[in-house]
Coordinates of C-alpha atoms in Angstrom, one line a residue:
M1 CA 26.4 -17.6 -5.0
R2 CA 24.0 -15.7 -3.0
I3 CA 20.7 -13.3 -4.2
A4 CA 18.1 -11.3 -2.2
T5 CA 14.8 -11.5 -3.6
G6 CA 11.1 -10.1 -2.7
G7 CA 9.0 -7.2 -3.4
V8 CA 5.8 -4.1 -2.7
L9 CA 3.4 -5.2 -5.7
H10 CA 0.8 -2.8 -6.6
E11 CA -1.9 -2.4 -9.0
T12 CA -2.2 1.6 -8.4
S13 CA -5.3 3.6 -8.5
T14 CA -6.0 6.7 -8.2
F15 CA -9.6 6.9 -9.3
A16 CA -10.9 4.3 -6.4
A17 CA -11.6 5.6 -3.0
G18 CA -9.8 5.3 0.2
K19 CA -5.9 4.4 0.6
T20 CA -4.1 1.3 0.9
V21 CA -2.1 0.8 3.6
V22 CA 0.0 -1.7 5.2
R23 CA -3.4 -3.5 6.6
D24 CA -4.4 -4.4 3.4
F25 CA -0.7 -6.0 1.8
E26 CA -0.9 -8.4 4.4
T27 CA -4.6 -9.1 3.7
G28 CA -4.3 -9.4 0.2
I29 CA -3.4 -11.5 -2.4
G30 CA -0.6 -12.1 -0.5
F31 CA 2.4 -11.9 2.2
A32 CA 6.0 -13.3 3.9
R33 CA 8.3 -12.3 4.9
G34 CA 11.5 -14.3 4.7
A35 CA 11.2 -18.2 4.8
E36 CA 7.5 -18.2 4.8
L37 CA 8.4 -17.8 1.2
F38 CA 9.1 -20.7 0.8
E39 CA 5.9 -22.4 3.0
K40 CA 3.5 -20.4 0.7
Y41 CA 4.9 -19.9 -2.3
R42 CA 7.1 -22.8 -3.9
G43 CA 5.0 -24.2 -7.5
A44 CA 3.0 -21.6 -7.4
N45 CA 2.2 -19.3 -10.3
F46 CA 4.0 -16.5 -8.9
C47 CA 7.2 -14.5 -10.1
C48 CA 8.5 -15.3 -6.8
G49 CA 7.5 -18.9 -7.5
G50 CA 10.0 -19.0 -10.5
F51 CA 12.6 -17.2 -8.7
I52 CA 12.4 -20.5 -6.3
D53 CA 12.4 -22.5 -8.7
G54 CA 15.1 -20.9 -10.5
A55 CA 17.7 -21.4 -7.4
A56 CA 16.8 -25.0 -7.2
K57 CA 17.9 -25.2 -11.0
H58 CA 21.2 -23.0 -10.6
G59 CA 22.0 -24.2 -6.9
F60 CA 22.8 -20.2 -5.8
E61 CA 21.2 -19.3 -2.5
L62 CA 17.6 -17.2 -2.2
I63 CA 17.2 -15.2 0.5
P64 CA 13.7 -13.9 1.0
L65 CA 13.1 -10.7 2.9
L66 CA 9.7 -8.8 2.7
W67 CA 7.3 -10.0 -0.1
A68 CA 3.7 -8.2 -0.1
F69 CA 0.9 -8.2 -2.8
A70 CA -2.1 -6.3 -2.2
F71 CA -5.8 -6.0 -3.7
P72 CA -5.5 -2.9 -6.7
S73 CA -7.1 -0.2 -5.0
G74 CA -6.5 3.5 -4.5
V75 CA -2.6 5.5 -3.8
I76 CA -0.5 4.1 -0.8
E77 CA -0.5 5.9 2.1
R78 CA 3.2 6.9 2.3
A79 CA 3.5 5.8 5.7
S80 CA 2.9 2.4 5.4
Y81 CA 5.1 2.6 1.8
D82 CA 8.4 4.1 3.7
E83 CA 6.9 1.4 6.3
L84 CA 6.7 -2.6 3.8
K85 CA 10.3 -0.6 1.7
N86 CA 12.1 -0.2 5.2
E87 CA 11.8 -3.5 6.3
F88 CA 12.8 -4.8 2.9
L89 CA 16.1 -1.9 3.0
D90 CA 17.2 -3.0 6.0
G91 CA 17.0 -6.8 5.7
L92 CA 18.6 -5.9 2.4
R93 CA 21.6 -3.8 4.5
R94 CA 22.1 -6.9 7.1
E95 CA 22.3 -9.7 3.9
M96 CA 25.1 -6.6 2.1
A97 CA 27.3 -7.5 4.9
K98 CA 27.7 -11.0 5.4
G99 CA 28.5 -10.5 0.8
L100 CA 25.8 -10.2 -1.4
D101 CA 26.0 -11.8 -5.4
G102 CA 22.5 -10.3 -6.8
V103 CA 19.2 -8.4 -5.9
L104 CA 15.4 -10.5 -8.3
L105 CA 12.6 -8.2 -7.6
D106 CA 9.0 -8.8 -8.2
L107 CA 7.5 -5.8 -8.7
H108 CA 4.3 -4.7 -10.6
G109 CA 5.1 -1.7 -12.2
A110 CA 2.1 0.9 -11.4
M111 CA 2.4 1.2 -7.5
V112 CA 1.5 5.2 -7.0
V113 CA 2.5 6.5 -3.4
E114 CA 1.9 10.3 -1.6
G115 CA 4.1 12.6 -3.5
I116 CA 5.5 9.0 -5.4
D117 CA 3.9 8.5 -8.8
D118 CA 6.6 6.3 -10.0
G119 CA 6.2 3.7 -7.1
D120 CA 8.2 1.1 -8.5
G121 CA 11.0 3.7 -10.0
D122 CA 11.2 4.6 -6.4
F123 CA 10.9 1.0 -5.1
I124 CA 14.9 -0.1 -7.2
A125 CA 16.2 2.6 -7.0
S126 CA 16.3 2.9 -3.3
V127 CA 17.2 -1.4 -2.6
R128 CA 20.4 0.7 -6.0
A129 CA 21.0 2.9 -3.5
V130 CA 21.2 0.3 -0.6
V131 CA 23.6 -2.4 -3.1
G132 CA 25.3 -0.3 -4.8
P133 CA 26.3 -0.2 -9.1
Q134 CA 27.1 -3.2 -9.2
C135 CA 25.7 -5.2 -7.4
P136 CA 23.4 -6.9 -10.7
I137 CA 19.8 -5.9 -9.3
V138 CA 16.3 -8.1 -12.0
V139 CA 12.8 -6.7 -11.9
T140 CA 9.6 -8.7 -13.4
T141 CA 6.8 -6.6 -14.1
D142 CA 3.1 -6.8 -14.2
L143 CA 2.3 -6.3 -18.5
H144 CA 0.1 -3.0 -17.1
G145 CA 2.7 -1.7 -16.2
N146 CA 3.5 2.3 -16.5
H147 CA 6.8 2.2 -17.3
A148 CA 8.4 5.7 -16.0
P149 CA 12.8 6.5 -16.6
L150 CA 14.2 5.8 -13.1
R151 CA 12.7 2.3 -13.2
A152 CA 14.7 1.6 -16.6
A153 CA 17.9 3.4 -15.3
A154 CA 17.4 1.8 -11.5
A155 CA 17.3 -2.1 -13.2
D156 CA 20.1 -3.7 -14.9
A157 CA 16.9 -5.5 -16.8
I158 CA 13.2 -5.5 -16.2
I159 CA 11.2 -8.3 -17.5
G160 CA 7.5 -8.5 -18.5
Y161 CA 4.5 -10.5 -18.3
D162 CA 4.2 -11.6 -22.2
T163 CA 0.4 -13.2 -21.4
Y164 CA -3.0 -11.8 -21.1
P165 CA -4.9 -13.5 -19.1
H166 CA -1.5 -13.7 -16.2
I167 CA -0.1 -17.8 -17.2
D168 CA 3.6 -17.1 -17.2
M169 CA 4.5 -15.5 -13.9
A170 CA 6.2 -18.1 -13.1
E171 CA 8.1 -18.8 -15.9
R172 CA 8.6 -15.3 -16.5
G173 CA 10.8 -15.7 -13.0
R174 CA 12.3 -18.0 -13.9
E175 CA 14.0 -16.6 -16.3
A176 CA 15.0 -13.2 -14.3
A177 CA 16.6 -16.9 -12.6
D178 CA 18.4 -17.5 -15.3
L179 CA 19.5 -13.5 -16.2
I180 CA 20.7 -12.6 -13.0
V181 CA 22.5 -16.3 -12.8
R182 CA 24.1 -15.5 -16.7
T183 CA 24.5 -11.7 -15.3
I184 CA 26.6 -12.8 -12.3
R185 CA 28.8 -15.2 -14.2
G186 CA 29.8 -12.6 -16.6
E187 CA 28.3 -14.5 -19.0
V188 CA 26.4 -11.5 -20.3
R189 CA 26.5 -7.5 -20.0
P190 CA 22.7 -6.7 -19.3
V191 CA 22.0 -2.9 -19.7
S192 CA 18.1 -1.7 -20.4
A193 CA 16.1 1.0 -22.9
L194 CA 12.9 2.6 -22.5
R195 CA 10.0 3.6 -25.1
Q196 CA 6.8 5.7 -23.9
L197 CA 3.9 5.5 -26.2
P198 CA 1.1 8.4 -25.8
M199 CA -1.6 5.8 -26.0
F200 CA -4.4 4.1 -24.3
W201 CA -5.1 0.4 -24.6
S202 CA -8.5 -1.1 -24.9
A203 CA -8.3 -4.3 -22.6
A204 CA -10.3 -6.4 -25.1
C205 CA -6.6 -5.9 -28.1
Q206 CA -4.6 -6.7 -25.5
V207 CA -5.6 -10.6 -24.8
T208 CA -2.6 -11.8 -26.1
A209 CA -4.0 -15.2 -27.4
H210 CA -6.2 -13.7 -30.0
P211 CA -5.8 -11.3 -32.6
P212 CA -4.8 -8.5 -32.7
I213 CA -2.2 -8.0 -29.8
D214 CA -0.7 -11.9 -31.0
E215 CA 1.0 -10.9 -33.9
L216 CA 2.3 -8.3 -31.6
F217 CA 3.9 -10.7 -29.5
R218 CA 4.6 -13.3 -32.0
L219 CA 7.0 -10.7 -33.4
V220 CA 8.9 -9.5 -29.6
F221 CA 9.6 -13.3 -29.6
D222 CA 11.5 -13.3 -32.7
I223 CA 13.5 -10.1 -32.0
E224 CA 14.3 -11.9 -28.8
K225 CA 15.5 -14.9 -30.8
R226 CA 18.7 -11.9 -32.6
P227 CA 22.7 -11.8 -31.4
G228 CA 22.6 -8.9 -28.3
I229 CA 18.7 -9.3 -27.9
L230 CA 18.5 -11.3 -24.0
S231 CA 15.3 -9.8 -23.1
A232 CA 12.3 -7.6 -24.2
T233 CA 9.2 -6.2 -22.5
I234 CA 5.8 -4.3 -23.7
A235 CA 3.7 -3.1 -20.9
T236 CA 0.5 -2.1 -22.0
G237 CA 0.2 0.5 -19.7
F238 CA -2.5 0.5 -16.7
P239 CA -4.6 3.3 -17.5
W240 CA -6.6 4.1 -14.1
A241 CA -3.5 6.4 -12.8
D242 CA -4.1 9.6 -13.3
I243 CA -0.4 10.3 -13.7
T244 CA 2.6 12.0 -15.9
D245 CA 3.8 8.3 -17.0
V246 CA 0.7 7.0 -17.3
G247 CA 0.8 4.8 -20.6
A248 CA 1.7 1.5 -22.5
A249 CA 5.8 1.5 -23.6
V250 CA 8.7 -1.3 -24.4
I251 CA 11.4 -2.2 -22.4
V252 CA 14.0 -4.4 -24.2
V253 CA 16.7 -5.2 -22.8
A254 CA 20.8 -6.2 -24.9
D255 CA 24.1 -7.6 -23.7
G256 CA 25.9 -5.2 -23.3
D257 CA 25.0 -2.8 -26.1
R258 CA 22.8 0.5 -25.3
V259 CA 22.4 1.8 -28.5
L260 CA 21.3 -2.1 -30.0
A261 CA 18.7 -2.2 -26.9
Q262 CA 17.5 1.3 -27.3
Q263 CA 17.1 1.0 -31.2
T264 CA 14.6 -1.7 -30.9
A265 CA 12.9 -0.4 -27.9
D266 CA 12.0 2.6 -30.7
E267 CA 12.1 0.0 -33.2
I268 CA 8.8 -1.9 -31.3
G269 CA 7.6 1.3 -30.6
D270 CA 7.3 2.4 -33.9
W271 CA 5.9 -1.1 -35.0
I272 CA 3.3 -0.3 -32.2
W273 CA 2.6 2.7 -33.0
T274 CA 1.0 3.1 -37.0
R275 CA -0.6 0.6 -35.8
R276 CA -2.9 2.0 -33.3
T277 CA -5.5 2.4 -34.5
R278 CA -5.8 -1.7 -34.0
W279 CA -5.2 -1.5 -30.2
Y280 CA -9.0 0.7 -28.9
K281 CA -12.2 -0.5 -29.7
T282 CA -15.0 1.1 -28.5
P283 CA -16.9 -1.1 -26.2
P284 CA -21.1 -1.8 -26.7
T285 CA -23.1 -0.7 -24.0
V286 CA -25.2 -4.0 -21.8
C287 CA -27.9 -4.0 -24.3
E288 CA -26.2 -3.8 -27.6
A289 CA -24.0 -7.4 -25.9
I290 CA -27.0 -9.2 -24.9
A291 CA -28.4 -8.1 -28.0
E292 CA -25.7 -9.4 -30.6
G293 CA -25.5 -12.9 -28.3
Q294 CA -28.7 -13.8 -28.6
K295 CA -28.5 -12.8 -32.2
I296 CA -25.1 -15.2 -32.7
G297 CA -27.1 -18.2 -31.0
R298 CA -23.9 -19.4 -29.1
F299 CA -24.4 -19.6 -25.5
P300 CA -23.2 -18.7 -22.2
V301 CA -23.4 -15.5 -23.6
M302 CA -20.4 -13.7 -21.2
L303 CA -20.4 -9.9 -20.0
A304 CA -16.9 -9.1 -18.7
D305 CA -18.6 -5.9 -16.6
M306 CA -14.5 -4.2 -17.0
A307 CA -15.4 -0.4 -16.1
D308 CA -15.7 -2.6 -12.3
N309 CA -13.5 -4.7 -12.4
T310 CA -12.4 -5.6 -8.9
G311 CA -8.7 -7.0 -10.6
G312 CA -8.6 -3.2 -11.1
G313 CA -8.9 -1.5 -8.1
A314 CA -13.3 -1.2 -9.0
P315 CA -15.3 -1.7 -6.5
G316 CA -17.1 -4.5 -7.4
D317 CA -20.3 -3.3 -6.8
S318 CA -22.0 -1.2 -10.4
T319 CA -25.5 -2.2 -10.4
E320 CA -25.9 -1.6 -14.3
V321 CA -25.4 -5.4 -15.6
L322 CA -27.7 -6.8 -13.4
R323 CA -30.9 -4.3 -13.0
T324 CA -30.3 -4.4 -17.0
F325 CA -30.3 -8.7 -16.8
V326 CA -33.6 -7.7 -14.1
E327 CA -35.4 -5.7 -15.7
Q328 CA -35.1 -8.0 -19.2
D329 CA -35.9 -11.3 -17.0
L330 CA -32.9 -13.5 -18.3
P331 CA -33.4 -17.0 -17.8
D332 CA -30.0 -18.9 -16.3
A333 CA -28.0 -15.8 -15.5
L334 CA -25.5 -15.9 -13.2
V335 CA -23.9 -12.2 -12.1
L336 CA -20.3 -13.0 -10.4
Y337 CA -19.0 -11.2 -8.1
L338 CA -21.0 -8.8 -6.1
V339 CA -19.2 -6.7 -3.1
D340 CA -21.5 -6.8 -0.3
V341 CA -21.0 -6.4 2.8
E342 CA -24.3 -6.0 4.0
V343 CA -26.0 -7.9 1.7
A344 CA -24.4 -11.0 2.9
K345 CA -24.2 -11.0 5.6
Q346 CA -28.4 -10.7 6.1
A347 CA -27.9 -13.8 3.8
H348 CA -26.1 -15.2 6.6
A349 CA -28.8 -14.2 9.3
A350 CA -31.3 -15.9 6.9
G351 CA -30.7 -18.5 6.4
V352 CA -30.4 -21.6 3.1
G353 CA -33.5 -21.6 1.7
A354 CA -35.3 -18.3 3.1
K355 CA -35.9 -15.4 1.5
F356 CA -35.8 -11.4 2.6
H357 CA -35.8 -7.9 0.5
S358 CA -32.5 -6.8 -0.4
Q359 CA -31.1 -3.7 -1.3
L360 CA -27.9 -5.0 -3.7
G361 CA -24.7 -3.2 -4.7
G362 CA -24.5 0.3 -6.1
K363 CA -23.2 1.3 -1.9
S364 CA -19.8 2.7 -3.1
D365 CA -20.0 5.5 -5.6
P366 CA -23.2 7.3 -7.8
I367 CA -21.3 6.6 -10.3
Q368 CA -22.3 2.7 -9.5
G369 CA -25.8 3.1 -10.3
P370 CA -28.2 2.7 -7.6
P371 CA -29.1 -0.7 -5.2
V372 CA -31.1 -2.8 -6.9
P373 CA -33.9 -3.3 -4.9
L374 CA -34.9 -7.8 -5.4
D375 CA -36.3 -9.8 -3.3
V376 CA -34.2 -12.8 -3.6
E377 CA -34.2 -17.1 -2.1
V378 CA -30.6 -18.0 -0.4
V379 CA -29.9 -20.8 -2.1
A380 CA -26.0 -21.4 -0.3
L381 CA -23.3 -19.6 2.1
S382 CA -20.1 -20.1 2.3
D383 CA -17.3 -18.4 4.3
G384 CA -15.2 -17.8 1.7
R385 CA -12.7 -20.3 1.2
F386 CA -11.5 -21.4 -1.2
R387 CA -8.3 -23.7 -3.5
Y388 CA -7.9 -21.1 -7.2
D389 CA -7.5 -24.7 -9.5
G390 CA -7.3 -22.4 -12.7
P391 CA -4.4 -21.3 -14.6
M392 CA -3.4 -18.0 -13.5
Y393 CA -3.2 -18.5 -9.6
A394 CA -3.6 -22.7 -9.8
G395 CA -2.8 -24.4 -6.1
T396 CA -3.4 -21.0 -3.5
N397 CA -5.7 -20.4 -1.6
G398 CA -8.4 -17.7 -2.0
N399 CA -10.4 -15.8 0.6
L400 CA -13.7 -13.8 -0.6
G401 CA -15.3 -13.0 3.4
L402 CA -19.2 -13.7 3.7
C403 CA -20.1 -15.2 0.4
A404 CA -23.8 -16.0 -0.8
W405 CA -25.4 -17.6 -3.4
L406 CA -29.0 -15.7 -3.9
R407 CA -31.7 -16.0 -6.9
Y408 CA -34.8 -13.3 -8.0
R409 CA -36.8 -15.5 -11.2
G410 CA -33.6 -17.1 -13.3
I411 CA -31.2 -14.5 -11.8
N412 CA -28.1 -15.8 -9.8
I413 CA -26.7 -13.4 -8.2
V414 CA -23.3 -15.0 -5.9
V415 CA -22.2 -11.4 -3.1
V416 CA -19.4 -11.8 -1.8
S417 CA -17.4 -9.3 0.8
V418 CA -13.8 -9.1 -0.2
R419 CA -12.6 -7.3 -3.5
M420 CA -11.8 -10.4 -6.0
Q421 CA -12.4 -11.2 -10.1
P422 CA -13.2 -14.9 -11.2
L423 CA -9.6 -16.1 -12.8
D424 CA -11.5 -19.8 -12.1
Q425 CA -14.7 -21.2 -12.1
A426 CA -13.5 -22.6 -8.4
F427 CA -15.4 -20.6 -5.7
A428 CA -18.6 -21.0 -8.2
R429 CA -18.0 -24.2 -8.4
S430 CA -17.5 -24.0 -4.1
L431 CA -20.8 -22.2 -3.8
G432 CA -23.1 -25.6 -5.9
I433 CA -22.6 -23.6 -9.1
D434 CA -21.8 -25.1 -12.5
C435 CA -21.3 -22.6 -14.6
S436 CA -22.0 -24.0 -17.9
T437 CA -25.5 -24.7 -17.7
M438 CA -26.0 -20.5 -17.6
K439 CA -27.1 -18.6 -20.3
Y440 CA -25.5 -15.6 -19.4
I441 CA -22.4 -14.4 -17.4
S442 CA -21.8 -10.9 -16.4
V443 CA -18.0 -11.0 -14.4
K444 CA -16.2 -7.5 -12.6
S445 CA -13.4 -9.0 -14.7
A446 CA -11.3 -7.7 -18.4
V447 CA -10.0 -10.5 -19.4
H448 CA -8.4 -12.1 -16.1
F449 CA -11.3 -14.6 -16.4
R450 CA -10.8 -16.1 -19.7
S451 CA -8.3 -18.1 -17.8
G452 CA -11.0 -19.8 -16.0
F453 CA -13.7 -18.8 -18.3
E454 CA -13.0 -19.2 -21.8
Q455 CA -13.1 -23.4 -21.8
L456 CA -17.1 -22.5 -21.4
G457 CA -17.0 -21.2 -25.6
G458 CA -20.3 -19.4 -26.2
Q459 CA -18.9 -15.9 -26.3
I460 CA -17.2 -12.4 -24.5
F461 CA -18.0 -9.2 -25.4
N462 CA -16.3 -6.7 -23.6
I463 CA -19.1 -4.0 -22.4
N464 CA -19.2 -0.5 -21.4
A465 CA -21.4 -0.3 -18.4
A466 CA -21.4 2.8 -15.6
G467 CA -18.4 2.0 -13.7
I468 CA -15.7 3.9 -11.2
H469 CA -12.9 2.6 -13.9
S470 CA -14.7 3.3 -16.8
H471 CA -12.9 2.6 -20.4
D472 CA -14.2 5.6 -22.1
F473 CA -11.5 7.4 -21.1
N474 CA -13.5 11.3 -22.0
L475 CA -15.2 9.7 -18.8
L476 CA -12.1 10.3 -16.3
K477 CA -11.4 13.7 -14.7
Y478 CA -7.8 13.5 -15.3
Q479 CA -5.2 16.5 -14.5
R480 CA -1.6 15.4 -14.1
R481 CA -1.6 13.3 -18.0
R482 CA 0.1 14.0 -20.4
P483 CA -1.5 13.8 -24.0
M484 CA -3.0 10.7 -25.6
Y485 CA -3.9 8.6 -28.2
P486 CA -6.3 7.9 -28.7
L487 CA -8.3 10.8 -26.9
E488 CA -5.6 14.1 -28.0
A489 CA -3.7 14.1 -30.9
I490 CA -0.5 13.5 -30.9
A491 CA 2.2 15.3 -32.5
G492 CA 6.3 14.2 -33.3
C493 CA 5.1 10.7 -32.6
D494 CA 5.3 9.6 -36.0

């Protein structure tokens, strides 16, 4: 049994400046050609790691072609996308000539290319054109996919993550491997159905271990136990893509019964839609969150600066939270991470123990706020290389470029040169920072930071601070999206 694998993964923000090019994939979250996939990602918590596990379990030959995962950023340049896709397809054609039984694709689900709104659908359809209608294609995707009809029609099955933070990626990869093996053996015949939902979903309402969304996933897991149902996927969508098919969706895979798949997708979709007021919550301001945290008195008070979430493609240099920390002269406060290459270089030039005048952040876009002028002390320096030890990326290497731990009075600021959200405490520890000693922690993340920080206890607030990825969706200058709840009344969806 020979199964090809790979994928081009990208969470695309059409509101982020600049184009994403091949180089961004090569230096991004991960990149592997051929057998490099085994060397780099065996045992890793990525879907491709789960595919490798599945090959060992079932004894099939897994044939890695190209796996490229860029950091979230702006629209992908068409020539770059074509280059990566054609490399994958050329390898696929070579393997088809030798005989191929199936294809396992690891994709994101929210990829937008110049001239192609549904980048993932285009990629799957292109693979289908090479392998033909009989060769099974099983795809894994992120919880934040913007699912559209093309991809659902081109793939035999799409299996999305069940957790946010995404701690189940390898598990979903193993599930996909199990399903494709059963399909090739003729034990099942997967068919898929899609139900799109015209709604935006607040990040604070997506934490799968907590209410309200935990109830939805209990329903999904019960439905997956029904006869004839092979898989059910919830996608909460990625709102920062100005495309027609932005929004939440349900995908159900049934065994040979497309009517059952559609009925079940509609059942779950109706359950979600009738409870739509539960999935959107107006976030507090920075000052409101700090005041509420102080009133309750459980520390650290953690502020998720989600409008500047580098994990969604934001620049990472917004300054409202830092400015508020300074204005309130907070003790034992920490900002993770402020993206500022210029200040990082200044810190390295100054050296540990030195003090210098800095203009922190606010360099990418006026929306991100002006720089904060501070005389800071250099506490520690780093080349940015570290190893993740939290549940999301445990065992994989990270590189944030030139970095520095700076201090102004009671406020600690970690400046980095590469956009990445803090998924765990490993990098902070590499600088000598003990996050458990902090009373206030701001992270440029929406939810993923919870996988490595929730253990600290305290309180977590998803805040509404100025940034290009505002969760006040009325502030985003959409031009192409359809009407979406809660911004507009949606007729005919009840």
